[in-house]
Amino acid sequence: MKHFTQFESNTLAQELIDKALYFKNAPLAADAKGKGKRLGLIFLNPSLRTRVSTQIAASNLGIESIVLNMDKDGWALEMQEGAIMNKMTVEHIKDAAAVLGSYFDVLAIRAFPSLSNKKEDSDDFTINQFIKYANLPVVSLESAIRHPLQSLADMVTIKENLSENTKPKVVLTWAPHIKAIPHAVANSFAEWTLGCNYDLTITHPEGYELDERFTAGATIEHNQAKALEDADFVYVKNWSAFQSYGKIIHVDEPWLLTEEKLKRSPEAKVMHCLPVRRNLELSDEILDGSRSLVQQQAKNRIFAAQAVLDKIIS
Ligand code: CP
C-alpha cells in the first residue's frame, strides 16, 4: 500500500481493521516505530476529528506531525496546469507539493470538492495533483469524493458491534441539511461496506442518487420505512444531489431519523461521522440514546489512522 486514498481490497481492509483493534487495546505497542519520521497534515478545509485523531495516531507511533492549515495559513494554491497566475493564486501546486514532499515522509491531505465542477471533483483532481507532485505516500483526510479514514473507523466500529450475525443489514439513510454537502462520506461508506461484503441498502429521496461507481451492488430503496426494517446498522448522512450536481432538492417528506422510525428495527445501532446538526440531520433522542455509536466511531478514528500510518511506514 503506497497511498491510502480509497478502498483497495477486502484482504487489506480486514488487515487494517484488525490492526486498528490491536492498537485500540495497545495504543503504544509500536511507539518507536516512526521515530525520525515526519507526517505533514495539510488542510484545505476545516476539521476537528480528522486533524486531532491523526495527530494522536502519529504520536502513538513516534511520528512527528506538523499541521498546515492551508485555508488559513498557506498561500492560495493554483491547481491548473499551465495557468498564467495573474489572479488571486500565489503558489502553484507543482512547487508547493514538491517542497512539502521534501520536508516529510508521509503527506496527508484534506481537500473538499467544489460541488460546482463535477468533472474535476469526480476525478479527485486536487488530491491527485498532490500525489502527482509530492512524490511520497499520500493519505486522504477526505477528498472530493472519498473519506477512507472515516470509513475504516466505521468498519472497525461495525466489527466491534457485530452479534453472531456476520452478514448484518446495513442501511445508509439520507438526512436533511440546510447546506449543499459533499458526497465523500456516503460514497466511501458504500464503497467500504460493499467491499467488506456486507448487505447494504441505501435510502434517499428521488433525485439524491449517488455516483453509481460507489453504489453498484447496493439495494436502492426510496421508501425509508421499508429500508429501515430489520436493520442492524443505520448510517445517517446528508449529501447534495449528484445528477443535478451540488444542488439541494426540496423534499416534502420528513427524513429526520427518530425512534419512532426504528420501531421495526429494535436492534439497530445508529452511526454518523460527525459533525452532526442535531434535530435537523439526527434527533437528540437517538444521538443521546443507547443505539448511538457516534462517539465510538469518533474514538476509532485514532486507531484507524494508526493502522494506516503503521502500514505506510512499514
Ligand atoms: N468526521 C470527520 O471527518 O470529522 P471532521 O470533519 O471534524 O474531521
PDB file of N, CA, C and O and ligand atoms in Angstrom, residues 46-51 110 142 147 150 273-275 301, ligand 1:
ATOM      1  N   PRO A  46     -11.727  22.876   6.933  1.00  0.00           N
ATOM      2  CA  PRO A  46     -11.721  22.681   8.391  1.00  0.00           C
ATOM      3  C   PRO A  46     -11.854  21.218   8.809  1.00  0.00           C
ATOM      4  O   PRO A  46     -12.296  20.371   8.033  1.00  0.00           O
ATOM      5  N   SER A  47     -11.492  20.958  10.055  1.00  0.00           N
ATOM      6  CA  SER A  47     -11.609  19.598  10.614  1.00  0.00           C
ATOM      7  C   SER A  47     -11.468  19.658  12.125  1.00  0.00           C
ATOM      8  O   SER A  47     -10.722  20.484  12.653  1.00  0.00           O
ATOM      9  N   LEU A  48     -12.170  18.783  12.816  1.00  0.00           N
ATOM     10  CA  LEU A  48     -11.943  18.559  14.245  1.00  0.00           C
ATOM     11  C   LEU A  48     -11.372  17.149  14.426  1.00  0.00           C
ATOM     12  O   LEU A  48     -10.219  16.948  14.776  1.00  0.00           O
ATOM     13  N   ARG A  49     -12.194  16.123  14.136  1.00  0.00           N
ATOM     14  CA  ARG A  49     -11.822  14.732  14.378  1.00  0.00           C
ATOM     15  C   ARG A  49     -10.605  14.281  13.570  1.00  0.00           C
ATOM     16  O   ARG A  49      -9.678  13.664  14.105  1.00  0.00           O
ATOM     17  N   THR A  50     -10.636  14.566  12.281  1.00  0.00           N
ATOM     18  CA  THR A  50      -9.591  14.031  11.403  1.00  0.00           C
ATOM     19  C   THR A  50      -8.229  14.582  11.811  1.00  0.00           C
ATOM     20  O   THR A  50      -7.236  13.858  11.882  1.00  0.00           O
ATOM     21  N   ARG A  51      -8.225  15.872  12.084  1.00  0.00           N
ATOM     22  CA  ARG A  51      -6.970  16.515  12.455  1.00  0.00           C
ATOM     23  C   ARG A  51      -6.410  15.953  13.764  1.00  0.00           C
ATOM     24  O   ARG A  51      -5.271  15.501  13.839  1.00  0.00           O
ATOM     25  N   ARG A 110      -6.433  17.060   3.236  1.00  0.00           N
ATOM     26  CA  ARG A 110      -7.899  17.222   3.203  1.00  0.00           C
ATOM     27  C   ARG A 110      -8.238  18.248   2.119  1.00  0.00           C
ATOM     28  O   ARG A 110      -7.785  19.390   2.166  1.00  0.00           O
ATOM     29  N   GLU A 142      -9.884  13.135   3.639  1.00  0.00           N
ATOM     30  CA  GLU A 142     -11.169  13.388   2.971  1.00  0.00           C
ATOM     31  C   GLU A 142     -10.872  14.193   1.719  1.00  0.00           C
ATOM     32  O   GLU A 142     -10.406  15.328   1.774  1.00  0.00           O
ATOM     33  N   HIS A 147     -13.794   9.506   1.815  1.00  0.00           N
ATOM     34  CA  HIS A 147     -13.275   9.773   3.170  1.00  0.00           C
ATOM     35  C   HIS A 147     -12.863   8.414   3.761  1.00  0.00           C
ATOM     36  O   HIS A 147     -13.535   7.879   4.655  1.00  0.00           O
ATOM     37  N   GLN A 150     -12.416   7.773   7.622  1.00  0.00           N
ATOM     38  CA  GLN A 150     -13.701   7.683   8.313  1.00  0.00           C
ATOM     39  C   GLN A 150     -14.311   6.304   8.094  1.00  0.00           C
ATOM     40  O   GLN A 150     -14.786   5.653   9.037  1.00  0.00           O
ATOM     41  N   CYS A 273     -20.893  10.234  11.067  1.00  0.00           N
ATOM     42  CA  CYS A 273     -19.455  10.538  11.136  1.00  0.00           C
ATOM     43  C   CYS A 273     -19.146  11.751  12.001  1.00  0.00           C
ATOM     44  O   CYS A 273     -18.016  11.940  12.399  1.00  0.00           O
ATOM     45  N   LEU A 274     -20.145  12.609  12.272  1.00  0.00           N
ATOM     46  CA  LEU A 274     -19.968  13.898  12.953  1.00  0.00           C
ATOM     47  C   LEU A 274     -19.065  14.815  12.097  1.00  0.00           C
ATOM     48  O   LEU A 274     -18.193  14.306  11.419  1.00  0.00           O
ATOM     49  N   PRO A 275     -19.242  16.124  12.101  1.00  0.00           N
ATOM     50  CA  PRO A 275     -20.195  16.853  12.928  1.00  0.00           C
ATOM     51  C   PRO A 275     -21.627  16.629  12.457  1.00  0.00           C
ATOM     52  O   PRO A 275     -21.854  16.417  11.266  1.00  0.00           O
ATOM     53  N   ARG A 301     -11.461   6.663  15.121  1.00  0.00           N
ATOM     54  CA  ARG A 301     -10.687   7.392  14.103  1.00  0.00           C
ATOM     55  C   ARG A 301      -9.191   7.358  14.442  1.00  0.00           C
ATOM     56  O   ARG A 301      -8.350   7.293  13.558  1.00  0.00           O
TER      57      ARG A 301
HETATM   58  N1   CP B   1     -15.837  13.023  10.582  1.00  0.00           N
HETATM   59  C1   CP B   1     -14.910  13.955  10.295  1.00  0.00           C
HETATM   60  O1   CP B   1     -14.155  13.802   9.308  1.00  0.00           O
HETATM   61  O2   CP B   1     -14.854  14.997  11.153  1.00  0.00           O
HETATM   62  P1   CP B   1     -14.010  16.316  10.923  1.00  0.00           P
HETATM   63  O3   CP B   1     -14.548  16.969   9.656  1.00  0.00           O
HETATM   64  O4   CP B   1     -14.222  17.156  12.136  1.00  0.00           O
HETATM   65  O5   CP B   1     -12.579  15.943  10.729  1.00  0.00           O
END
